[in-house]
Amino acid sequence: MVPPNSPFERPRRQIEREFGVPVPGEILPRESWTQTAVKKLPPPGPLDFKEMFGREAPVMLDIGCGNGRSTLASAVWRPGIDHLSSDVLPVVIRYATRRANQRGLTNVRFAVIGGRELLADYIAPQTIAEIHVYHPQPYYESSQVHRRLITPEFLALVHRSLVPDGLFILQTDNPGYWKYMQQVVPLFFNWTPHADRWPDSPKGRTRREIIAIKQSLPVFRGSGRPRSDVSPDAALQLAVTLPPPTFDADRKLRALDRMERESGS
Ligand SMILES: C[S@@+](CC[C@H](N)C(=O)[O-])C[C@H]1O[C@@H](n2cnc3c(N)ncnc32)[C@H](O)[C@@H]1O
């Protein structure tokens, strides 16, 4: 046995778990931590990702990233990709940022900003390799319904932001929201629903997916690439002719949503 404090003792790997599922990456000694928060966004205008990351690489956006689990997984497992993730809630961005910092990641930044505003004000057309949206907030209260993220305008902005063969990933556990997505998303993207769990994360790519799986809720997943027969301008024109998302939810989903919003991290 190696005696305690021996120079031969291998440092213990610090793995963090959430609901028993390891959070990707490992916590490094403090001297290896990085700074991944975008403390203040510049005035509106296309972001300069080369300046932000100090290199040229494909960029992925994780919109409504919550505690950042899906961003961390992608950043740890795909070091050649740069990631900008956003959420409207400063507290979840703080959790996400801390985790990315502790893992010494240099290919991630987190910003507090809404997804629509990020795409409309900060992303140049056809510059983003991948846009991921996992479990957008369903906003059930009538006073909040207008805040739903997946609208025709948002889809047109995703279409405009992606490079021509870029990837859009969308996932929810809300059957009503999914039904709406299935109607409008294929108008902008060549769209494929995925019946199975993501092979890279069978227990869930995100915190909400893990919760949904544990609660035996169905999880709806899909991916697509921008339709080449719809130009970015035509997508924006099409968007104004389409209806906004309307759906309701049963009591179990509402209660789960409330619980999750209150629990945070
Ligand atoms: C149900 S949680 C899902 C979080 C994470 N993607 C997951 O799957 O665990 C929805 C997240 O979207 C964020 N959100 C709500 N409206 C948003 C918007 N307009 N733009 C960006 N994020 C938003 C919420 O603050 C919340 O963190």
mmCIF file of C-alpha atoms and ligand atoms in Angstrom, residues 62-67 70 86-89 92 113-117 134-139 147 149 206-209 257 260, ligand 1:
data_model
loop_
_atom_site.group_PDB
_atom_site.id
_atom_site.type_symbol
_atom_site.label_atom_id
_atom_site.label_comp_id
_atom_site.label_asym_id
_atom_site.label_seq_id
_atom_site.Cartn_x
_atom_site.Cartn_y
_atom_site.Cartn_z
ATOM 1 C CA ASP A 62 -26.448 25.572 -26.338
ATOM 2 C CA ILE A 63 -29.508 27.754 -25.803
ATOM 3 C CA GLY A 64 -31.359 27.583 -22.476
ATOM 4 C CA CYS A 65 -28.384 25.589 -21.215
ATOM 5 C CA GLY A 66 -29.522 25.501 -17.563
ATOM 6 C CA ASN A 67 -26.748 24.138 -15.364
ATOM 7 C CA SER A 70 -24.862 19.275 -22.136
ATOM 8 C CA SER A 86 -26.801 30.997 -22.887
ATOM 9 C CA ASP A 87 -29.646 31.145 -20.420
ATOM 10 C CA VAL A 88 -31.856 33.912 -19.102
ATOM 11 C CA LEU A 89 -31.285 32.930 -15.462
ATOM 12 C CA VAL A 92 -27.910 28.682 -13.543
ATOM 13 C CA ILE A 113 -29.016 36.324 -22.577
ATOM 14 C CA GLY A 114 -32.222 35.035 -24.143
ATOM 15 C CA GLY A 115 -31.919 32.720 -27.110
ATOM 16 C CA ARG A 116 -33.874 34.929 -29.499
ATOM 17 C CA GLU A 117 -31.817 37.993 -28.588
ATOM 18 C CA TYR A 134 -32.755 20.896 -24.688
ATOM 19 C CA HIS A 135 -36.089 21.123 -22.874
ATOM 20 C CA PRO A 136 -37.080 24.730 -23.581
ATOM 21 C CA GLN A 137 -39.182 26.118 -20.743
ATOM 22 C CA PRO A 138 -42.864 25.392 -21.508
ATOM 23 C CA TYR A 139 -44.190 28.471 -19.625
ATOM 24 C CA ARG A 147 -41.948 33.791 -23.439
ATOM 25 C CA LEU A 149 -38.665 30.059 -27.078
ATOM 26 C CA THR A 206 -29.029 17.286 -19.548
ATOM 27 C CA ARG A 207 -30.289 17.700 -16.016
ATOM 28 C CA ARG A 208 -33.887 17.890 -17.202
ATOM 29 C CA GLU A 209 -33.499 14.810 -19.404
ATOM 30 C CA ASP A 257 -41.674 22.050 -13.868
ATOM 31 C CA GLU A 260 -37.311 21.991 -11.068
HETATM 32 C C1 LIG B 1 -36.419 23.244 -18.378
HETATM 33 S S1 LIG B 1 -34.922 24.132 -18.278
HETATM 34 C C2 LIG B 1 -33.825 23.103 -19.239
HETATM 35 C C3 LIG B 1 -32.379 23.383 -18.957
HETATM 36 C C4 LIG B 1 -31.422 22.443 -19.664
HETATM 37 N N1 LIG B 1 -31.384 22.690 -21.099
HETATM 38 C C5 LIG B 1 -31.802 21.018 -19.396
HETATM 39 O O1 LIG B 1 -32.288 20.339 -20.302
HETATM 40 O O2 LIG B 1 -31.610 20.591 -18.235
HETATM 41 C C6 LIG B 1 -35.189 25.498 -19.378
HETATM 42 C C7 LIG B 1 -34.112 26.558 -19.301
HETATM 43 O O3 LIG B 1 -34.348 27.536 -20.296
HETATM 44 C C8 LIG B 1 -34.082 28.813 -19.753
HETATM 45 N N2 LIG B 1 -34.800 29.791 -20.575
HETATM 46 C C9 LIG B 1 -36.083 30.155 -20.500
HETATM 47 N N3 LIG B 1 -36.376 31.045 -21.460
HETATM 48 C C10 LIG B 1 -35.239 31.243 -22.164
HETATM 49 C C11 LIG B 1 -34.881 32.056 -23.279
HETATM 50 N N4 LIG B 1 -35.768 32.854 -23.879
HETATM 51 N N5 LIG B 1 -33.620 32.012 -23.717
HETATM 52 C C12 LIG B 1 -32.694 31.227 -23.115
HETATM 53 N N6 LIG B 1 -32.966 30.449 -22.067
HETATM 54 C C13 LIG B 1 -34.214 30.449 -21.599
HETATM 55 C C14 LIG B 1 -34.553 28.702 -18.322
HETATM 56 O O4 LIG B 1 -33.978 29.684 -17.497
HETATM 57 C C15 LIG B 1 -34.089 27.286 -17.974
HETATM 58 O O5 LIG B 1 -32.775 27.276 -17.450
#
